Amino acid sequence: EELGLPVFRRRRSRLAGTTAEGAKVIAMAANVLKEVNNIRALSFDARAEKSASLVIAATHTQARYVLPQIMRRFALQHPDVRITMRHADPARILEMVEAGLADLGVTSEDPAPTRALLALPCRRFQKVVIVPKNHPLCRRKRLSLRDLAQYPLVNYEPSFTAGREVIEAFEHEGLTPQTVVIAIGADVIKSCVEQGLGIAVISEVSIDPQRDSHLRALPAGHLFKPSITKILLSRDRYVRRHSYDFIELCEPRWTRSNVQKSMGRKIGRAHV
């Protein structure tokens, strides 16, 4: 009534959708609500309230192997900030950061270019081939893709960059590995290899020499692209001080000033 135009289409007593004008109104209203939340976050940040929180959405590998030490250092600096870790697949992580359900996303996936998100590359890890101890590949001084193609492969799901890149590397050489198990987590993949189901290509960060004593990790950086941990954040949402601190702990070169420059906004603007 206030706008003088219908926002929703109705079918009897039920909503059946939005009108063309209504869709535009809703999109604008979403932006208004986002800015209201940014104002609240700025106020909360300025008052340095002790009940602050940091929500991080991360893939299994990042949450299990990359982030624990960083979170420990962060907790020592910010004992009053409550950290919530949410595990999700890469696509869901992007959705959570864009929707404001997570302050930061951490993944090694390559997000599609978008104005809404900024991806900050941090740590780089080489790939290794994991095999059971005393596996024939352990006797090779330098692995080749042809060597690996002789054995069953345990791999990540194709929806993960790590899984696609392994298959693409073989295909580039005209090879077709026999994939016997597809999984989404490094721990599951390592267990399958330990049980003798096949070999696998994973990030070196996923190997714990003490816990994975039944496995051998063979260098494969010359065969596969490295894994690069990336921090995702929304360009349209206010970034609080402790979020900047967490980012800098992940990668010292990403200071608050450098993050803001990458955002394409001047320091001191209401949201970053």
Short mmCIF file of N, CA and C in Angstrom, two decimals, residues 26 55 121 186:
data_model
loop_
_atom_site.label_atom_id
_atom_site.label_comp_id
_atom_site.label_asym_id
_atom_site.label_seq_id
_atom_site.Cartn_x
_atom_site.Cartn_y
_atom_site.Cartn_z
N ILE A 26 12.59 -6.20 -3.36
CA ILE A 26 13.17 -7.13 -2.40
C ILE A 26 14.70 -7.08 -2.44
N VAL A 55 32.92 -16.42 13.15
CA VAL A 55 32.40 -17.63 12.52
C VAL A 55 33.22 -17.91 11.28
N PRO A 121 44.86 -15.26 -1.22
CA PRO A 121 45.73 -16.43 -1.17
C PRO A 121 46.68 -16.35 0.01
N ALA A 186 40.43 -35.85 3.62
CA ALA A 186 41.77 -36.44 3.60
C ALA A 186 41.87 -37.63 4.54
#
